[in-house]
Every structure is written in structure tokens, then in C-alpha cells.
Tab-separated table of C-alpha atoms in Angstrom:
chain	number	residue	atom	x	y	z
A	231	MET	CA	-66.471	25.642	70.409
A	232	THR	CA	-63.604	28.105	70.053
A	233	ARG	CA	-62.381	28.631	66.504
A	234	ARG	CA	-58.990	30.255	65.969
A	235	ARG	CA	-59.349	33.454	63.997
A	236	ILE	CA	-57.828	33.742	60.546
A	237	ILE	CA	-56.888	37.130	59.084
A	238	ALA	CA	-55.869	37.026	55.423
A	239	GLY	CA	-54.545	39.918	53.358
A	240	ASN	CA	-55.609	39.849	49.706
A	241	TRP	CA	-53.149	42.144	47.923
A	242	LYS	CA	-55.038	41.763	44.622
A	243	MET	CA	-53.157	43.309	41.650
A	244	ASN	CA	-51.036	45.632	43.758
A	245	MET	CA	-47.362	45.913	44.704
A	246	ARG	CA	-44.032	45.519	42.946
A	247	GLY	CA	-41.273	43.197	44.051
A	248	ASP	CA	-39.467	45.601	46.357
A	249	THR	CA	-42.620	46.916	48.019
A	250	ALA	CA	-44.018	43.389	48.396
A	251	ALA	CA	-40.864	42.278	50.189
A	252	ALA	CA	-40.821	45.377	52.376
A	253	LEU	CA	-44.472	44.964	53.378
A	254	ALA	CA	-44.017	41.275	54.182
A	255	LYS	CA	-40.890	41.957	56.250
A	256	GLY	CA	-42.652	44.766	58.075
A	257	LEU	CA	-45.525	42.444	58.951
A	258	VAL	CA	-43.156	39.736	60.162
A	259	THR	CA	-41.713	42.207	62.658
A	260	ALA	CA	-45.100	43.617	63.637
A	261	VAL	CA	-46.913	40.294	64.031
A	262	GLY	CA	-44.181	38.648	66.086
A	263	ASP	CA	-43.458	35.003	66.825
A	264	GLU	CA	-46.734	33.983	68.472
A	265	PRO	CA	-49.741	35.808	67.011
A	266	ALA	CA	-53.086	35.024	68.609
A	267	VAL	CA	-54.612	34.445	65.168
A	268	ASP	CA	-53.627	32.761	61.914
A	269	VAL	CA	-52.168	35.379	59.567
A	270	VAL	CA	-52.063	34.820	55.798
A	271	LEU	CA	-50.631	36.967	53.005
A	272	CYS	CA	-51.919	36.543	49.440
A	273	PRO	CA	-49.733	38.506	47.002
A	274	PRO	CA	-49.928	38.399	43.194
A	275	PHE	CA	-48.566	35.191	41.642
A	276	VAL	CA	-45.303	36.770	40.471
A	277	TYR	CA	-44.387	37.849	44.015
A	278	LEU	CA	-45.234	34.629	45.835
A	279	ASP	CA	-41.578	33.641	46.009
A	280	VAL	CA	-40.523	37.118	47.166
A	281	VAL	CA	-43.043	37.030	50.007
A	282	ALA	CA	-42.245	33.373	50.779
A	283	ASP	CA	-38.606	34.347	51.355
A	284	ALA	CA	-39.618	37.274	53.561
A	285	ILE	CA	-41.868	35.191	55.829
A	286	ALA	CA	-39.794	31.995	55.896
A	287	GLY	CA	-39.554	30.532	59.387
A	288	THR	CA	-42.353	32.723	60.751
A	289	PRO	CA	-45.958	31.925	61.738
A	290	ILE	CA	-47.299	33.903	58.749
A	291	GLY	CA	-48.800	31.698	56.042
A	292	LEU	CA	-48.580	32.233	52.295
A	293	GLY	CA	-51.653	32.132	50.082
A	294	ALA	CA	-52.421	32.513	46.381
A	295	GLN	CA	-55.305	34.461	44.887
A	296	ASN	CA	-56.482	31.694	42.554
A	297	LEU	CA	-55.559	28.385	40.939
A	298	TYR	CA	-56.557	26.281	37.952
A	299	ALA	CA	-58.180	22.914	38.573
A	300	ALA	CA	-56.085	20.783	36.191
A	301	ASP	CA	-52.912	19.023	37.330
A	302	ASP	CA	-50.991	20.165	34.240
A	303	GLY	CA	-51.482	20.647	30.512
A	304	ALA	CA	-51.943	23.226	27.766
A	305	TYR	CA	-53.523	25.982	29.871
A	306	THR	CA	-51.559	29.079	28.997
A	307	GLY	CA	-51.295	31.558	31.837
A	308	GLU	CA	-52.734	29.262	34.502
A	309	ILE	CA	-51.214	28.014	37.771
A	310	ASN	CA	-52.008	24.700	39.488
A	311	ALA	CA	-51.914	23.473	43.075
A	312	GLY	CA	-48.569	21.722	42.686
A	313	MET	CA	-46.934	24.927	41.536
A	314	LEU	CA	-48.371	26.775	44.510
A	315	ASN	CA	-46.994	24.089	46.811
A	316	ASP	CA	-43.574	24.504	45.212
A	317	VAL	CA	-43.395	28.156	46.235
A	318	GLY	CA	-44.614	27.479	49.772
A	319	CYS	CA	-48.328	28.258	49.604
A	320	ARG	CA	-50.598	26.820	52.288
A	321	TYR	CA	-53.773	28.669	51.298
A	322	VAL	CA	-55.611	29.734	48.151
A	323	ILE	CA	-58.499	32.164	47.631
A	324	LEU	CA	-61.245	30.748	45.403
A	325	GLY	CA	-64.319	32.380	43.875
A	326	HIS	CA	-63.572	35.956	44.872
A	327	SER	CA	-66.402	38.225	43.794
A	328	GLU	CA	-64.115	40.112	41.426
A	329	ARG	CA	-63.356	36.892	39.572
A	330	ARG	CA	-67.025	35.917	39.573
A	331	ALA	CA	-68.082	39.328	38.220
A	332	LEU	CA	-65.190	40.284	35.937
A	333	LEU	CA	-64.122	36.851	34.682
A	334	GLY	CA	-67.419	34.985	34.824
A	335	GLU	CA	-66.352	32.257	37.237
A	336	THR	CA	-69.193	29.898	38.087
A	337	ASP	CA	-69.967	27.841	41.168
A	338	ASP	CA	-69.156	24.688	39.171
A	339	GLN	CA	-65.699	26.005	38.314
A	340	ILE	CA	-65.094	27.051	41.893
A	341	SER	CA	-66.109	23.576	43.068
A	342	GLU	CA	-63.562	22.029	40.693
A	343	LYS	CA	-60.887	24.365	42.041
A	344	LEU	CA	-61.882	23.531	45.620
A	345	HIS	CA	-61.278	19.830	45.046
A	346	ALA	CA	-57.993	20.530	43.255
A	347	ALA	CA	-56.843	22.682	46.159
A	348	LEU	CA	-57.684	20.027	48.735
A	349	ALA	CA	-56.001	17.330	46.638
A	350	GLY	CA	-52.940	19.569	46.603
A	351	ASN	CA	-53.010	19.954	50.408
A	352	LEU	CA	-53.960	23.619	50.215
A	353	VAL	CA	-56.521	25.295	52.462
A	354	PRO	CA	-59.178	26.867	50.227
A	355	ILE	CA	-60.709	30.193	51.217
A	356	VAL	CA	-64.037	30.037	49.371
A	357	CYS	CA	-65.720	33.402	48.793
A	358	VAL	CA	-69.460	34.029	48.585
A	359	GLY	CA	-71.569	37.158	48.696
A	360	GLU	CA	-74.388	39.173	47.176
A	361	THR	CA	-74.461	42.348	45.086
A	362	LEU	CA	-76.228	45.536	46.121
A	363	ASP	CA	-79.077	44.720	43.719
A	364	ASP	CA	-79.440	41.303	45.334
A	365	ARG	CA	-79.566	42.761	48.831
A	366	GLU	CA	-82.043	45.489	47.948
A	367	ALA	CA	-84.262	42.919	46.232
A	368	GLY	CA	-84.199	40.648	49.284
A	369	ARG	CA	-82.184	37.933	47.499
A	370	THR	CA	-79.218	37.773	49.886
A	371	GLU	CA	-80.145	34.426	51.434
A	372	LYS	CA	-80.924	32.779	48.090
A	373	VAL	CA	-77.723	34.029	46.435
A	374	VAL	CA	-75.503	32.977	49.335
A	375	GLU	CA	-77.191	29.584	49.624
A	376	THR	CA	-76.813	28.928	45.887
A	377	GLN	CA	-73.135	29.871	46.005
A	378	ILE	CA	-72.430	27.784	49.109
A	379	ARG	CA	-74.167	24.681	47.790
A	380	GLY	CA	-72.649	25.025	44.321
A	381	SER	CA	-69.118	25.935	45.343
A	382	LEU	CA	-68.909	23.153	47.944
A	383	ALA	CA	-70.598	20.497	45.797
A	384	GLY	CA	-69.097	17.048	46.286
A	385	LEU	CA	-67.170	18.013	49.404
A	386	ASP	CA	-67.260	15.281	52.039
A	387	GLU	CA	-67.438	15.728	55.797
A	388	ALA	CA	-63.900	14.473	56.313
A	389	ARG	CA	-62.433	17.393	54.332
A	390	ALA	CA	-65.037	20.040	55.082
A	391	ALA	CA	-63.681	21.124	58.442
A	392	SER	CA	-60.378	22.166	56.849
A	393	ILE	CA	-61.843	24.785	54.512
A	394	VAL	CA	-62.420	28.480	55.176
A	395	VAL	CA	-65.471	30.353	53.905
A	396	ALA	CA	-65.330	34.113	53.321
A	397	TYR	CA	-68.555	36.101	53.215
A	398	GLU	CA	-67.999	39.215	51.134
A	399	PRO	CA	-70.985	41.405	50.369
A	400	VAL	CA	-69.995	42.687	46.926
A	401	TRP	CA	-71.431	46.127	47.664
A	402	ALA	CA	-68.952	46.549	50.518
A	403	ILE	CA	-65.748	45.590	48.677
A	404	GLY	CA	-63.521	48.574	47.992
A	405	THR	CA	-66.444	50.979	48.352
A	406	GLY	CA	-65.807	52.185	51.865
A	407	LYS	CA	-69.202	50.772	52.810
A	408	THR	CA	-69.260	48.003	55.377
A	409	ALA	CA	-72.034	45.702	56.454
A	410	THR	CA	-73.021	46.484	60.015
A	411	PRO	CA	-71.857	43.873	62.514
A	412	GLU	CA	-75.476	42.757	62.786
A	413	GLN	CA	-75.893	42.425	58.995
A	414	ALA	CA	-72.645	40.490	58.709
A	415	GLU	CA	-73.486	38.213	61.635
A	416	GLU	CA	-76.914	37.451	60.184
A	417	VAL	CA	-75.379	36.101	56.967
A	418	HIS	CA	-72.554	34.320	58.800
A	419	ALA	CA	-75.146	32.544	60.939
A	420	LEU	CA	-77.020	31.575	57.769
A	421	ILE	CA	-73.829	30.166	56.280
A	422	ARG	CA	-73.152	28.197	59.473
A	423	GLN	CA	-76.665	26.777	59.274
A	424	LEU	CA	-76.198	25.813	55.614
A	425	LEU	CA	-72.903	24.123	56.423
A	426	GLY	CA	-74.685	22.164	59.130
A	427	GLU	CA	-77.231	20.985	56.579
A	428	LEU	CA	-74.554	20.061	54.027
A	429	PHE	CA	-72.410	18.233	56.567
A	430	THR	CA	-73.267	18.050	60.289
A	431	PRO	CA	-73.683	20.737	62.944
A	432	GLU	CA	-70.487	19.433	64.538
A	433	VAL	CA	-68.513	19.901	61.307
A	434	ALA	CA	-70.120	23.289	60.695
A	435	ALA	CA	-69.007	24.399	64.142
A	436	GLN	CA	-65.384	23.768	63.126
A	437	ILE	CA	-65.417	25.661	59.826
A	438	ARG	CA	-64.051	29.190	60.021
A	439	ILE	CA	-66.069	31.914	58.301
A	440	GLN	CA	-64.355	35.204	57.519
A	441	TYR	CA	-65.925	38.547	56.763
A	442	GLY	CA	-64.578	40.619	53.874
A	443	GLY	CA	-65.646	44.056	52.729
A	444	SER	CA	-63.865	47.282	53.709
A	445	VAL	CA	-62.543	45.825	56.963
A	446	LYS	CA	-60.254	48.271	58.751
A	447	PRO	CA	-58.862	48.768	62.257
A	448	SER	CA	-61.740	51.050	63.217
A	449	ASN	CA	-64.446	48.444	62.573
A	450	ALA	CA	-62.552	45.177	63.073
A	451	LYS	CA	-63.271	44.818	66.785
A	452	GLU	CA	-67.037	45.024	66.364
A	453	LEU	CA	-67.102	42.722	63.355
A	454	LEU	CA	-64.799	40.122	64.887
A	455	GLY	CA	-66.767	40.221	68.109
A	456	GLN	CA	-69.757	38.548	66.455
A	457	ALA	CA	-70.401	34.901	67.346
A	458	ASN	CA	-70.030	33.483	63.832
A	459	ILE	CA	-67.344	35.779	62.416
A	460	ASP	CA	-64.029	33.974	62.716
A	461	GLY	CA	-61.721	36.365	60.920
A	462	ALA	CA	-61.381	38.724	57.997
A	463	LEU	CA	-60.373	38.673	54.356
A	464	VAL	CA	-58.794	42.100	54.035
A	465	GLY	CA	-58.227	44.086	50.846
A	466	GLY	CA	-56.968	47.664	50.911
A	467	ALA	CA	-56.132	47.690	54.617
A	468	SER	CA	-53.746	44.767	54.088
A	469	LEU	CA	-51.419	46.970	52.017
A	470	LYS	CA	-50.156	48.947	55.019
A	471	VAL	CA	-48.415	47.388	58.001
A	472	ASP	CA	-50.160	49.463	60.661
A	473	ASP	CA	-53.639	49.023	59.177
A	474	PHE	CA	-53.304	45.265	58.772
A	475	LEU	CA	-51.752	44.888	62.218
A	476	GLY	CA	-54.689	46.793	63.699
A	477	ILE	CA	-57.014	44.122	62.333
A	478	VAL	CA	-54.766	41.223	63.331
A	479	THR	CA	-54.640	42.460	66.924
A	480	ALA	CA	-58.281	43.597	67.216
A	481	GLU	CA	-59.921	42.190	70.349
């Protein structure tokens, strides 16, 4: 089946208000009214409303970089799904490798966030991926399988098709290194197989799987040309209009 590509820009902890607005407005103009792919911008929390205003009435979707699983309560510094809805978010990134590595997020916590996101009518972009040590030790398949099964625990078939999975080899994030198209496709195919085991092959065929890890205009065409790669979760290249547009329009 044909899956519509999804290209998401993860701005991480970059930008200020004026540059965030300018970048979003520049992308609105560049992307146009009828992009051939789903385009998502994920700015820092404090600029969600700035970007929401800039993309209002356009096909570009707004996403957050994280959420907390509780509905409300004494959780200083946290943001829940309802709050993200209030500022116009349709997507949320969960389990990014930087949060797993730097903040100790576990698969169980990511699973809780997944269910909170779905309950809040948000599309979760669930990240998985191995470190360089894992890959060199031949543990890629085991690590990715553990993360997929743990992060998607308790997810039923009826909701599964609406999620997005992002495969991000940790060794390729922000390093300038990129998995070859063949390496990326091999893991994407594994993920598709795992999703078929967790749900059904028919459901797995509907789930979009992005690649993330030093994606740029020069390598986007080859990566996105693979059978099981349905888009990209873009870091540094999403901070410049021309670079991000080159990935959005890659064919």
C-alpha cells in the first residue's frame, strides 16, 4: 500500500521567538498550499504559540518535543496533552534518543506517554534506535525490538495505525554520519515485521516509519526511496528553510 510521507522538523533547544516565527513563515511560503507530504514543525515548548500563529490556516502541522503522561497535578515544569491541544499541536515526539540517554527515559515511561498522547488526540512520533556500541556489538535488532515492544506496550490494533515510528540510529544523530540507505532500510523492515507481530501485517502496512539521523537534501532522495522508509525526522537541517525544503521535496 502507499503510505503518505511525513517529514518532521525537530528544532530541539534552538531558536528564539523572532527567528522561530521567521523560519516558520519562510517554510509556509516555501512548502505551499498542497505539499505532497505531511510536514510537521516541532519547536521548543515556549515557541509553540509563535509557530502556531505563523502556520495557521496552512497544511503544516504543529508538534511538541515531549509531554508528561498525567492529565494534571503537581508536576513542576511538565506539559500535558491537553495543554498541547490548547496551542494547536497535532503531533508529539516521544522517546527521542537524547531524552533516553540524557534524562534516563525508559520504555515504560514512553509507553505511558504514548497512551496519554493518543487519549489527547495527538499523533505520537515514537523514537527508537541503537547506539554505536550496540551496532558494533551486533545488538541492533535486540535493542530496537526491546524498544518497540516496550514503548508500544498495551497499544491496541484500533489505535496502532495512527502512530508514527521514527528509527534514529543514535550514532548518526548530529554527528554528520548517516546510515546507508541499505542499513536504514534493513532496520525499517525489521520494525515493520515487529509491528506485524504486535498487531497484524495489515496494520503494520499502514504505520509510517521515519528515518532520523543527519538527514539532509543530499541524502534524502536515496533514503526516502527505500520501501519501508516513509519520511524523516530532521534535526539540524530543519533549522534552515532551503535545507528543510530540499528534504520535503525530495523524490
